[in-house]
Coordinates of C-alpha atoms in Angstrom, one line a residue:
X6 CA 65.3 97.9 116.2
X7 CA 66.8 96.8 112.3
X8 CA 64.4 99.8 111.3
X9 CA 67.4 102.1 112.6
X10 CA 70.1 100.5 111.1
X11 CA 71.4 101.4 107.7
X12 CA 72.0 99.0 104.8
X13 CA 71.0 100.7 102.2
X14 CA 71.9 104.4 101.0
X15 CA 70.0 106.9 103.0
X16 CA 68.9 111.0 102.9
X17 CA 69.4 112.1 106.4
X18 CA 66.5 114.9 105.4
X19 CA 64.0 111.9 105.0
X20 CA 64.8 111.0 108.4
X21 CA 62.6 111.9 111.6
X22 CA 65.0 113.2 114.4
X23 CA 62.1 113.2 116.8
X24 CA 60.5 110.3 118.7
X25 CA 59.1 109.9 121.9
X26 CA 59.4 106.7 123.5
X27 CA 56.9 106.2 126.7
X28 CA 58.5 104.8 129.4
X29 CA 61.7 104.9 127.7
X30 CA 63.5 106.0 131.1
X31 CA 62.0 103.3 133.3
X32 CA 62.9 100.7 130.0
X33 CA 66.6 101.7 130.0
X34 CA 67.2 100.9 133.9
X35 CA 66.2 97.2 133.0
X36 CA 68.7 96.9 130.2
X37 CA 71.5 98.6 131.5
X38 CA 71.6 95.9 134.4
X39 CA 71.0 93.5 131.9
X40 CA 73.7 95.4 129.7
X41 CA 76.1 95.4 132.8
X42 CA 75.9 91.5 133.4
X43 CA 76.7 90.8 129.7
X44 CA 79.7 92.3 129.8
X45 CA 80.5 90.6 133.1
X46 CA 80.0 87.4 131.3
X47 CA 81.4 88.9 128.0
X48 CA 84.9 89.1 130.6
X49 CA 85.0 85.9 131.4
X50 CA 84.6 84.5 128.0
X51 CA 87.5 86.9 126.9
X52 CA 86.8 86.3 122.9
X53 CA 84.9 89.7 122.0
X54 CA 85.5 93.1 123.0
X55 CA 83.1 95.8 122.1
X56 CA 83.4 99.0 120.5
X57 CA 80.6 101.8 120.6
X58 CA 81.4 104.8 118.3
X59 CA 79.4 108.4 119.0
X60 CA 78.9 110.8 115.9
X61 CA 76.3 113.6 116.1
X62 CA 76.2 117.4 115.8
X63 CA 77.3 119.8 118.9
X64 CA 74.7 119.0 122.1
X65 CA 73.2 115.8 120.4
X66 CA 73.7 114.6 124.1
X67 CA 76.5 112.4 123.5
X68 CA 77.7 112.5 127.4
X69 CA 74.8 112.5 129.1
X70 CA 74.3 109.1 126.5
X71 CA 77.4 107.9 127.7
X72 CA 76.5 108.7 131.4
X73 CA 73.1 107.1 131.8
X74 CA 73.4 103.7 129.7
X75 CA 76.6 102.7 130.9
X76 CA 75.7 103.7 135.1
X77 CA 75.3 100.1 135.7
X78 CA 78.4 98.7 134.3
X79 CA 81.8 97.4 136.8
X80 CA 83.5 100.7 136.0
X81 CA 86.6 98.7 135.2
X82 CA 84.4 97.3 131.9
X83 CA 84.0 100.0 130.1
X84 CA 86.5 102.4 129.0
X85 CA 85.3 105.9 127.8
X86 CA 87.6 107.9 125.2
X87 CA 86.5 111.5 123.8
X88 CA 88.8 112.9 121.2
X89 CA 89.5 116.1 121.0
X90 CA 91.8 118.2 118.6
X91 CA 94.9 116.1 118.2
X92 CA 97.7 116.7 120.0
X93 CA 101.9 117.3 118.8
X94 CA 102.4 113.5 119.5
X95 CA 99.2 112.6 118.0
X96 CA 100.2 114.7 114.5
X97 CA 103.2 112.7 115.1
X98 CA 101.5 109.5 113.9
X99 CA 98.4 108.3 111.3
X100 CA 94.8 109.9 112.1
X101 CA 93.8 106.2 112.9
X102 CA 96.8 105.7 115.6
X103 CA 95.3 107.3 118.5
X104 CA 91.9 105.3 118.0
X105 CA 93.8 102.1 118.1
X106 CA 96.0 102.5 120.5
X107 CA 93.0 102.9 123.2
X108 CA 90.4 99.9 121.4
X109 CA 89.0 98.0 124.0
X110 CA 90.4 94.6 125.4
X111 CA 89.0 91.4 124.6
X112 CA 86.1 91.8 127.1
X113 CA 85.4 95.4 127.7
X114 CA 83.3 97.8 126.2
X115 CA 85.1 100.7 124.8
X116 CA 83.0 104.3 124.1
X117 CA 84.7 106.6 121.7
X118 CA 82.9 109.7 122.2
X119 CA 83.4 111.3 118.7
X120 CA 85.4 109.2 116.9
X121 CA 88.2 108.0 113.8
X122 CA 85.4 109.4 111.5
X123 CA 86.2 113.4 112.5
X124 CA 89.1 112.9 110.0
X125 CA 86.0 112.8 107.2
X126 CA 83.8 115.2 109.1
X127 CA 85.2 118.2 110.7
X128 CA 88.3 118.4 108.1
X129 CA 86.0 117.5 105.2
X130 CA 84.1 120.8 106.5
X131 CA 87.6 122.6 107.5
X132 CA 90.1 120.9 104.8
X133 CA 92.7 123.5 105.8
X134 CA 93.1 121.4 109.3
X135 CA 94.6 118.7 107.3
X136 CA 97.8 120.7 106.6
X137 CA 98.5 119.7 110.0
X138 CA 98.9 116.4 109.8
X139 CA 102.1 116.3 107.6
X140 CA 100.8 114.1 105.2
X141 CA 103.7 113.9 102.6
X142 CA 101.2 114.5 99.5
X143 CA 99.5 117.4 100.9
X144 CA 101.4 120.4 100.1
X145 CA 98.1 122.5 100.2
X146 CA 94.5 122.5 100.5
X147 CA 94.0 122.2 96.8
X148 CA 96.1 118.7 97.3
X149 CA 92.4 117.4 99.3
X150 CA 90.4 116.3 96.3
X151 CA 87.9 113.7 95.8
X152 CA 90.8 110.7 95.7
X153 CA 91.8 112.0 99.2
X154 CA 88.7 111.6 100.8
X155 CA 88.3 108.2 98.4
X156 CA 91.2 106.7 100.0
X157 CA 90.5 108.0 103.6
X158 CA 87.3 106.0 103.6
X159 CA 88.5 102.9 102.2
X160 CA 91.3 102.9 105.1
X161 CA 88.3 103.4 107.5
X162 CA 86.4 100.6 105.5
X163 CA 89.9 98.6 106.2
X164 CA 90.1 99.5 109.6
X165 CA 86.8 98.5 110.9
X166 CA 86.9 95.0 109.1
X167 CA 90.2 94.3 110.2
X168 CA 89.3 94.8 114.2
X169 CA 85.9 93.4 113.3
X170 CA 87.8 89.9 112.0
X171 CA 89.6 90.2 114.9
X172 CA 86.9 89.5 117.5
X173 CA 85.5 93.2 118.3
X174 CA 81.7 94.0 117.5
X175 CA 80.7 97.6 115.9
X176 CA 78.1 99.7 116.9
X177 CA 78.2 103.2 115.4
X178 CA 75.3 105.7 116.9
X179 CA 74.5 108.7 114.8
X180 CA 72.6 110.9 116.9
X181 CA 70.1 112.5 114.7
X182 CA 69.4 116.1 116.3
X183 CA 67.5 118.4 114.3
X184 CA 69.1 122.2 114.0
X185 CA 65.4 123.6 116.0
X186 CA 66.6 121.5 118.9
X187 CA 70.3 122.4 118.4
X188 CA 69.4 126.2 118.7
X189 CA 67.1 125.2 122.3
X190 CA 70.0 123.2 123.5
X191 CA 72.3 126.5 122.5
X192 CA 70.0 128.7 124.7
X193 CA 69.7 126.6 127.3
X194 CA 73.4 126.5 127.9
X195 CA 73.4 130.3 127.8
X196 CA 70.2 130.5 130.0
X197 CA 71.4 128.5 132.8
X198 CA 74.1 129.5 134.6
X199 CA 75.2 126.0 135.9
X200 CA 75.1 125.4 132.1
X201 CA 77.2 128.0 130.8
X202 CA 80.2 126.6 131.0
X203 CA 79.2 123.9 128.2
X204 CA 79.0 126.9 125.7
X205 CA 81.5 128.0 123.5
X206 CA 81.2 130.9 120.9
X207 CA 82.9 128.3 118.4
X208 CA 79.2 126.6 118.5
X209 CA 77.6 129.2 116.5
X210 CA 80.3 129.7 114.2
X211 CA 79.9 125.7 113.3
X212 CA 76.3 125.9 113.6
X213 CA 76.6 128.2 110.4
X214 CA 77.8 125.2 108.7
X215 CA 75.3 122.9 110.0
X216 CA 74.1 121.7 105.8
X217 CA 77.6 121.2 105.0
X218 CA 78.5 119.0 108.2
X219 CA 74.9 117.0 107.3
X220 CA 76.2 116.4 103.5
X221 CA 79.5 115.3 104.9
X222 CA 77.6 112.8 107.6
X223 CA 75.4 111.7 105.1
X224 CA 78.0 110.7 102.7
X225 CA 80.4 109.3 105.7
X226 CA 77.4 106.9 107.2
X227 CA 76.4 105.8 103.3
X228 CA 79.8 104.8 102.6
X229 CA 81.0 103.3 105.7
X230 CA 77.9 101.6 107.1
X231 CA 79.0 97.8 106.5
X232 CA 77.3 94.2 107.8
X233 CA 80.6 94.1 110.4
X234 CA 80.8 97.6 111.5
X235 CA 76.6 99.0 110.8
X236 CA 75.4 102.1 111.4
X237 CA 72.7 102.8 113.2
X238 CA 70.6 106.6 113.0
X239 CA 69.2 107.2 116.2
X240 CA 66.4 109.9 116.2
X241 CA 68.1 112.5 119.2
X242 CA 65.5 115.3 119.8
X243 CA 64.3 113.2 122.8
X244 CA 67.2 112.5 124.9
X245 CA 65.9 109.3 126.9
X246 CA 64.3 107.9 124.1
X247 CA 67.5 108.1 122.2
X248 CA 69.4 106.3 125.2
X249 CA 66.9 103.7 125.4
X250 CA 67.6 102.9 121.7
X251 CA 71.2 102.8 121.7
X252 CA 71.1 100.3 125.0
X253 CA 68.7 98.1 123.1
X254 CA 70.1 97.9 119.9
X255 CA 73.4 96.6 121.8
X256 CA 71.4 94.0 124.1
X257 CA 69.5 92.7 121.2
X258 CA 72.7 91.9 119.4
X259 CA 75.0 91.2 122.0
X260 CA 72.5 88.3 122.6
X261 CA 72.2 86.9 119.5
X262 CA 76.1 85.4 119.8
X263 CA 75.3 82.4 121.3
X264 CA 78.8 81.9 122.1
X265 CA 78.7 84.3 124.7
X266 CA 78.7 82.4 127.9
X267 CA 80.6 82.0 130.8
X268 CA 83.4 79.1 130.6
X269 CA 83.0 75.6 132.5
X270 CA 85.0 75.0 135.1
X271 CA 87.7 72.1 134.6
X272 CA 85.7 68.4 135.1
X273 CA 88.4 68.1 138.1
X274 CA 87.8 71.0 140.0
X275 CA 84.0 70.7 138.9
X276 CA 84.3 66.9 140.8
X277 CA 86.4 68.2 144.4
X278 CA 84.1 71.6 144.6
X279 CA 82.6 69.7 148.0
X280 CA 86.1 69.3 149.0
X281 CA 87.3 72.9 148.5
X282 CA 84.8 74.1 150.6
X283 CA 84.7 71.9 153.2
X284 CA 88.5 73.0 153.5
X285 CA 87.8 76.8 154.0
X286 CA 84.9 75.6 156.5
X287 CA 87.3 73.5 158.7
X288 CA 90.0 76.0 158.6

């Protein structure tokens, strides 16, 4: 699975987006069990939390993702966030403040279901939305140069290493979609009535700018993909196959912390367990 991680500079164009994985429905039952006992464990050792980060064009099946690899989880072990356009109280505060104010507990898993990195995305694509924010040195667009979005990605960089050193392990998914299957998952929406609710004319007008949002990924996974916080490019075409991926990548290095256990009891309690329970039984 290291073949989908990136630690070196990559061309999303020189990517495949398309891979078919046999099986790959039947495979991902096994590991979401196997996914929803780790964390069980991972609750109990209360050192680690984990934080899985969702990044892909519009209907790269980020919810339907979200949906099927985390079915078999205690639903109070996972906490799913999806971030919209910020709100009054939100422009109130840093971009970064309402994605740390919901990062998972020591513990849990936490989904963010697009994530911190639309402030280097969508307002790299739509710089006027910045003027929103109230950034102090901002006084127009023409304010958003190269040092802006040099500085936004080193407090990113800063971000992730701090939570990182602070006992929570990365994943960030990019689900690689191609724009033929974009357009298919566009109709579809409009074909199906139970589906039409999913579409939004706004999907077309950012579909227009689909090269500019794949510069602005590429750039945002080459200079943010780090040893504690990789990312990882998922092909998406193929929507199990590109669940079955994202649950193995976490099971395969969730298990390599061998710390991960559940604690020992206390020797004394260990030594009297016969006597506990022959107390409840003679109650």
């Amino acid at each position: 699975m290291n073949s989908y991680k990136v630690t070196s500079k990559i061309a999303l164009k020189n990517i495949e987006s398309k891979l078919v994985i046999d099986d790959a429905e039947k495979e991902l039952k096994s590991i979401r069990k196997k996914l929803g006992k780790l964390q069980d464990t991972m609750y109990a050792h209360g050192k680690y939390a984990v934080l899985v980060c969702l990044q892909g064009m519009d209907t790269s099946g980020k919810d339907s993702l979200i949906r099927e690899v985390f079915k078999d989880f205690n639903a109070r072990g996972v906490e799913v966030h999806s971030f919209k356009v910020p709100t009054e109280l939100e422009l109130k505060h840093d971009y970064l403040w309402r994605h740390y104010i919901v990062l998972p507990t020591r513990g849990k898993f936490g989904v963010f279901n697009r994530t911190h990195y639309e402030n280097v995305l969508v307002t790299r694509v739509h710089p006027g939305y910045i003027s929103g924010e109230n950034i102090p040195t901002v006084n127009t667009v023409d304010d958003i140069n190269e040092g802006f979005w040099d500085t936004r990605f080193d407090q990113i960089n800063n971000f992730e290493k701090h939570i990182a050193d602070n006992g929570t392990i990365i994943f960030k998914f990019f689900l690689h979609l191609s724009k033929e299957e974009q357009k298919y998952r566009l109709l579809r929406r409009l074909n199906k009535q139970e589906k039409n609710w999913k579409f939004s004319p706004g999907d077309l007008k950012e579909r227009k700018l689909w090269d500019n949002y794949q510069e602005c990924y590429e750039d945002a996974i080459n200079r943010t993909s780090k040893e504690h916080a990789p990312w990882y490019t998922i092909p998406a075409d193929d929507k199990p196959s590109a669940r079955y991926l994202v649950a193995k990548i976490m099971l395969d290095t969730l298990r390599e912390y061998a710390d991960i256990k559940e604690p020992e009891l206390d020797d004394d309690i260990k030594a009297n367990l016969k006597q506990y329970k022959e107390q409840l039984e003679n109650e």
